Each structure stands twice: as C-alpha cells, then as structure tokens.
Amino acid sequence: PAPLPAAVWNFQRTKEHHLPLQIGEMVHILQASEGWYCGYSLRNKAARGIFPASLIRLKGALMEQRGVQESVVLAEMPMVQEITTTLREWATIWKQLYVTGQTERYGQVKRMMQELMEQRSQLLSGTLPKDELLRLRKEVTGKMDYGNKILALDLVVRDEDENILDPDRTSVISLFQAHRRAAQTLTQRIQEEMSPQQITPGHGTQGAASSSHNLYLCVRNFVCHIGEEAQLFMALYDPGEQRIISENYVIRWASTGVPQDIKLLNNLKVVFTDLGSKDLKRERLFLVCQIIRVGRMDLRDSHSRKLSTGLRRPFGISVMDITDITKGTCDSDEDKQHFIPVHLVAADGDFLHNMIRKVVEGKDINHKGQGLWVSLKMLWGDLSQVRKDHPHLVDRSTAVARKLGYPEVIMPGKCDVRNDIYLTLVQGEFDKGNKKTQKNVEVTVCVCDEAGNVVQNVIHAGAGDTLTSHYRSVVYYQQRHQRWMETLKIAVPIEDVHRTHLRFTFRHRSSSDSKDRSERIFSMAFVRLMRPDGTTLRDGEHDLVLYKGDSKKLEDASVYLSLPSERNLSDSKLLSGSSFRVSGATPGLVVSARDSFQISTLICSTKLTQNVNLLGLLKWRSKPSLLCGNLQKLMNVDGGEVIKFLQDTLDALFSIMMEHSETDVYDTLVFDALVFIVRLVADRKFQHFNTVLEAYIRQHFSATLAYKKLLSVLTQYVEQAGRGEPCESLPRTFKALEYIFKFIVRSRHLFAQLYEGKEVAEFQRSLQRFFLALNQLMESPLEGPTLLSQ
C-alpha cells in the first residue's frame, strides 16, 4: 500500500498562506521543508497552502482503477473507515441538535458516538479473536444503522459479513433482498430501544446491568528527584473509614527514572476490580500512592564511609480525589492525563499512613513539578467482560488489583474460587534496650511450615509484583512507636493452610554497613493461619506475643510453636510485669514484656470459613454423629458467612440427602436448612445473589433423587397444617416455595435424563398428593396461626 497523509489534529488558519485542516482530512503533499508541508486537501484541491508536518500521519492506501478512473482507497479495515465517515456525518447534525434545543436526542446521539469511538478503538487494537470481531462488527453496524434511521439519513445495505454492498457489483434482486433484511432488522432494533429500560444516571446501560465495577489506571510518567530506586504502592483509599480498600499496585522504579522492568515502559496498567455499588456510593474515594525509596538510611549521608544499602525508607505520598470519576458525575477518559503532586516526608516521625490522612484534608503544595501523571477510566462488568469489551485497554498483561473483601456477588464455579489471606503490619512499640537511642526497627515476614522451613514464594506485595519468600517492612528512623500499616497478600494453597504459620522477626538496622551486618534478630512473633478447631484465623486485629532470646531458638519452630502466639485479657495483666515467663517456655526464650506488636488479618476465601458451625456442616463426613446438631446450628450462622459459601453449603446439603436416600432421618432438617438459605437470598441485603442461586440450579445442581425427598417433606408440612396441627416451618416454606419447586423440577429433569424417563407415574402421584393437600389446607375451616399467617 502507498502512504496516504491524513491530519491527526485540527489546524486553524492564522496566516494567509496556511491551509486549514480538520482531524482525519486527507492531504496531498507537494513539498516538504523544515517541519512543514506544502500541499492541498483532497476535499478541496483548488485551495493550497502550508501546514505543520507534526500534524500529519501517513496511512496505508491503495490505488483502485475502474475503467479509466483511478481512485485512492485507504488500506484500513473498511469497517473502521465507515465508522470514521459516520461520525463526521453525525457530528454536523449533532451540533444542530444542540443549537435547536433537542436535548434528549442530542444526549442519545452523543452516547452512540462515544460508543462508536470506543468500538473503533477495539477494531484498531487488532487483539480480537475472529468470533469476537464478527460480533463487534454486527454490533457496530446495528448501531450505525439505528443512528442513521433516527437522524433521517439513508439506510446502508450490507452483505452477510456486514460489508457495504457495492451497487456496481451487485444485482438488483440481491440489493432488494438485502435492503428488506436491513429494514426488518432495523425495525426490530427500534422496538427494542423503545421498550422501557431502567438506566442508572451517569453509568449507561452497561453500568446498570452490572453489579461489578472496575477502575482502569494507566501510569503515564513518574517524575521525582530521589536518586535511588523507588517502590510505588498505589491503592484506593476511603477517608471516611481511614483505610485502604484495595490491593496495592506495585511499580518498581529504577534510579535512572524509568521502570526497573523496561518492558513496562508505557505499559504500566492496572484494573482495580470487584468494586460494588456500595463502593461507588462512598462519600469520598481517593487514589493514593505511597512512595518508598530503597537505599541508604539518610539521603544526606556522604559516600565517604561504607553505608548500609537496600533499606526501605519512606519518601512521600500522592493523593487524588477520584469520587467524581467513580460516581460517573464526570466523564472518565483513558486519554486524559491527571497530574498528582508528591508530598514529601518532612520528619522522621512522618508515618506514610498518617500522612495520607493529613494530605487528604490538606491544600495544594509547592510540588516543583514532582509527581505522577495518570489516566483513569471506569469500566463495567466482571473482569472477563471488561477484557472482552476493552481489549485495547485491558489485556492479559494488565495487572489486576482486587478489593480487600468480597465482591457483591460470588458466582459458583471455579472462576470465583478465592483463597486470599491479607496481612497488615499495623503497629509496634519497642524499647531501646541497651542502646542510647531508639531502634530503627525492620520487620521481616515469612510463611513457615510445622518444621519451621520457609515456604517459598507465597508472599505478594501487590498486583504487578512477583511472589517472594520474605517481606521486609519500611524502616522508620529512631521511633519508639512504629505505625507501618503495610498490607500484603499471603497466597498459600488451600490444602497447606492448616500446617502453616506466619513468623515475624525484628531487627535493628544501622546506617553503617559494618554495624548493620553485626545486628541480630532481637525479637520474634508468630501466629497460625488455622485454629485448632479447623477454622481460619479470625478477621481483625491481633495483639501478638513478642519473644526474645537466642536468635537461633527464635527461628526454631519446635521451640516456639507450643507457646501462645496472642495476648489475651488475662495475659495482658501478667505481661505488665517484666518478670513474667510463659509457663512451659524453654530456657533462652522469654516474653518481651516492654515491647508490643499488632497485626490485622482479613480472610477472603470461598473455601475456608471462620465459623465453627458452618465448618461442621461442610465437613460433615468427618463427624457423621454430629450431623443432626450441625444441621440445626446452620440456622444460627451469620447470613453473610453462609452466602459466601453458598455453593459449598448447598452441595453439602444435597450430598447428605443423596447419601441417605434409603432413610428419612435427615430429610426434614435438610429441607429446613434449604428453606433458610433460600430466604437468605430473598433478603434485600443479599438480593444480588438471586442470580447465583439461579446459576447453581441451572449449572451445578446434580442431585437426581432430591425431588422425591423435597416433595415428601413439603407435602408432609401442608398435610400437617391441614389437620390443624401446629407447623412452624410452613410459613417460612411458603415464602421459599418458588425455589423449592425449581430444585424439584431440575432434579426430576436430571433423573429423567439419567434413567430415560422412568417413574413418571410415581412423580405425578406425588405432585397430585401435594396439590390435594394444598386444596384441603385452603378449604379448611380452621383459623389457626399457621393459616392466618399465609
């Protein structure tokens, strides 16, 4: 293809010999000189002039000859050309709609133009597979045809591949048939558009239909005079709760002013995902960036003496209010760049997390051009949908930072299986001991097995970073009270959680390399990830016991694992005395009474529970003698915990039913538990999980004999009430009747598939018995509490 010049920016005429150009306008270049071109526009070949070369991009083009005529045709995808032409044509009419005050039609056309521009970017990305490309082409042509119709423009006739039919190369009959098909499709589209739809203001149809929202972030540049390597930790922050609500996105920046991994240059992208409607309703939401330099203790130290290096030291923070972007009250555009200034650490006692709180309420500062340039855009749908809709923004290389917590809806199946353990180093207080000044404390975190061996590569500092075996905290200079608030993710396989624990070792770091090398671990703390009853470590803060003694014994699991790991109320009184010793403690390992250390944990797992009663049901095979009690205790479990384990809980209930098909001992208990779960989903608090329950019945439910037992218990309850006997479960059952019957129908359907339609007569008799009992109940002259409650 021959190059065809096109304007990529508007050029206004400011001098007589200038040639005015608009974006996309094709030009013919006659002469080039020192950054300027001389030529004419293909729109008006009579007008000639000069224009800047920087505004021109060469596009591939082909010479097409028809008879004696020659024409220039762009080598771009025909669909992309058509979108460009359509947008230009609509833009003129769009301005007129604004002038004439047709605000509703003006807004409608604006939305369609924005969607077409987004889809044009997807087509140009070249990353779509063939089936997605065909789907997108159909969507684009449908939108353009609909827009042309409502703007009273000509109907475009296309072939089966959505290409415009050439009247010179198509028969009249084929043109007529294609025109009729296009008119029918368009009429159907208009009817769909006219049907009532509830759209969330500012979010469009996509935002309304989706319960999952995502924030796309692209870091364009980072300019800061550090002189050492830096680590950028970017996350979402709620100033109302004064806490970070997402995983960190980690960027490692070289001292030369570019990313350490040069392949990430111009490709520093992350998607903050799992944001729900509650997150968008937060009063304020900020994007924060904590900047940590990696190098000397003090930047002012001279290189005349041997200095310790590799220390993680606080440097500064950047904050940006993104409330308007997340709430949709202002347009988010991936091409618009925002500048976020850096607030530098001013004193040794400036803890980064405390600085965030102050800066959020603060005013502008003299940043001297130091800061971050970022682009932001809200994207709707789950991650797979986002990758499908925005392949030019989010691809397989884009980092994904999840919310610290569960999404609003956890779908059944492998895609939503999660086992994330979030650990936050909160704070600590350390006595200076025999030193003249306070210690420069560094905490090292590792995950160990029962033998004390370090489990390799299970610690994740954040999205975009590699897994590591040890995590070292930021070092604050000579502070008795330390406040880190550093969050990391522990990625231990589910099957290994029960035999692993976290170990924290504390060491004083010196600015002198020779002194630093001689420093040993002065204290240690630990905590198991799973409690003795099989539940995981509870969420929230944990005040850990600090042990001191011989550095080798501090890392010997056989020594410390038998000791208590957390302080409790009774211990706290004892710990105030320096002479306190843990009972059974081995020589050389004692409690560090003057020091304290707190961590916080959050378990986001769809497989590990913190509730003993729920665990008893999920692991019912291990203690079948306790099954009746566990089924009854399920009703006392917090609804949120049950909902998180919805698929596993339903699987357990139907497994109990199937594995005891010969007896009816557990039928009533399982039925009541199922009613309890269905009513939970019906609760307004968990209404988003209706789709999850529907998906479970449709895709994962497999109990072929369940329909017999469910119908039997249901009929039993109705007959009991019909006889005037008290039946407390019936009112609850009637409220869950829709889903009970969905389970019955699905179970019977699966049974018929498996056994080629056997036992039809028996099923019909069971149904007939139920409806007869129901009729008898409604005809009953009794006015007991059961009947009055219906």
PDB file of N, CA and C in Angstrom, residues 677-687 690 693 735 739:
ATOM      1  N   ILE A 677     -31.678 -21.041  53.597  1.00  0.00           N
ATOM      2  CA  ILE A 677     -30.759 -20.449  52.607  1.00  0.00           C
ATOM      3  C   ILE A 677     -31.534 -19.665  51.550  1.00  0.00           C
ATOM      4  N   VAL A 678     -32.641 -20.233  51.072  1.00  0.00           N
ATOM      5  CA  VAL A 678     -33.448 -19.541  50.056  1.00  0.00           C
ATOM      6  C   VAL A 678     -33.982 -18.218  50.602  1.00  0.00           C
ATOM      7  N   ARG A 679     -34.415 -18.232  51.859  1.00  0.00           N
ATOM      8  CA  ARG A 679     -34.917 -16.995  52.472  1.00  0.00           C
ATOM      9  C   ARG A 679     -33.798 -15.981  52.670  1.00  0.00           C
ATOM     10  N   LEU A 680     -32.581 -16.458  52.907  1.00  0.00           N
ATOM     11  CA  LEU A 680     -31.430 -15.544  53.000  1.00  0.00           C
ATOM     12  C   LEU A 680     -31.233 -14.802  51.690  1.00  0.00           C
ATOM     13  N   VAL A 681     -31.275 -15.549  50.586  1.00  0.00           N
ATOM     14  CA  VAL A 681     -31.074 -14.956  49.260  1.00  0.00           C
ATOM     15  C   VAL A 681     -32.196 -13.959  48.945  1.00  0.00           C
ATOM     16  N   ALA A 682     -33.385 -14.231  49.471  1.00  0.00           N
ATOM     17  CA  ALA A 682     -34.515 -13.335  49.236  1.00  0.00           C
ATOM     18  C   ALA A 682     -34.389 -12.041  50.040  1.00  0.00           C
ATOM     19  N   ASP A 683     -33.551 -12.060  51.087  1.00  0.00           N
ATOM     20  CA  ASP A 683     -33.344 -10.861  51.904  1.00  0.00           C
ATOM     21  C   ASP A 683     -32.772  -9.746  51.041  1.00  0.00           C
ATOM     22  N   ARG A 684     -33.248  -8.531  51.279  1.00  0.00           N
ATOM     23  CA  ARG A 684     -32.806  -7.382  50.471  1.00  0.00           C
ATOM     24  C   ARG A 684     -31.286  -7.202  50.521  1.00  0.00           C
ATOM     25  N   LYS A 685     -30.715  -7.534  51.674  1.00  0.00           N
ATOM     26  CA  LYS A 685     -29.268  -7.386  51.860  1.00  0.00           C
ATOM     27  C   LYS A 685     -28.479  -8.250  50.880  1.00  0.00           C
ATOM     28  N   PHE A 686     -29.041  -9.425  50.517  1.00  0.00           N
ATOM     29  CA  PHE A 686     -28.341 -10.369  49.647  1.00  0.00           C
ATOM     30  C   PHE A 686     -29.050 -10.553  48.306  1.00  0.00           C
ATOM     31  N   GLN A 687     -29.824  -9.556  47.883  1.00  0.00           N
ATOM     32  CA  GLN A 687     -30.636  -9.710  46.673  1.00  0.00           C
ATOM     33  C   GLN A 687     -29.797  -9.970  45.425  1.00  0.00           C
ATOM     34  N   ASN A 690     -29.494 -13.655  43.985  1.00  0.00           N
ATOM     35  CA  ASN A 690     -30.539 -14.379  43.255  1.00  0.00           C
ATOM     36  C   ASN A 690     -29.970 -15.031  41.995  1.00  0.00           C
ATOM     37  N   LEU A 693     -27.954 -18.154  42.856  1.00  0.00           N
ATOM     38  CA  LEU A 693     -28.787 -19.328  43.134  1.00  0.00           C
ATOM     39  C   LEU A 693     -29.363 -19.900  41.842  1.00  0.00           C
ATOM     40  N   LYS A 735     -42.771 -19.039  51.742  1.00  0.00           N
ATOM     41  CA  LYS A 735     -42.019 -17.888  51.225  1.00  0.00           C
ATOM     42  C   LYS A 735     -40.868 -18.344  50.320  1.00  0.00           C
ATOM     43  N   TYR A 739     -38.305 -21.348  44.808  1.00  0.00           N
ATOM     44  CA  TYR A 739     -37.027 -22.028  44.590  1.00  0.00           C
ATOM     45  C   TYR A 739     -37.082 -23.507  44.980  1.00  0.00           C
TER      46      TYR A 739
END
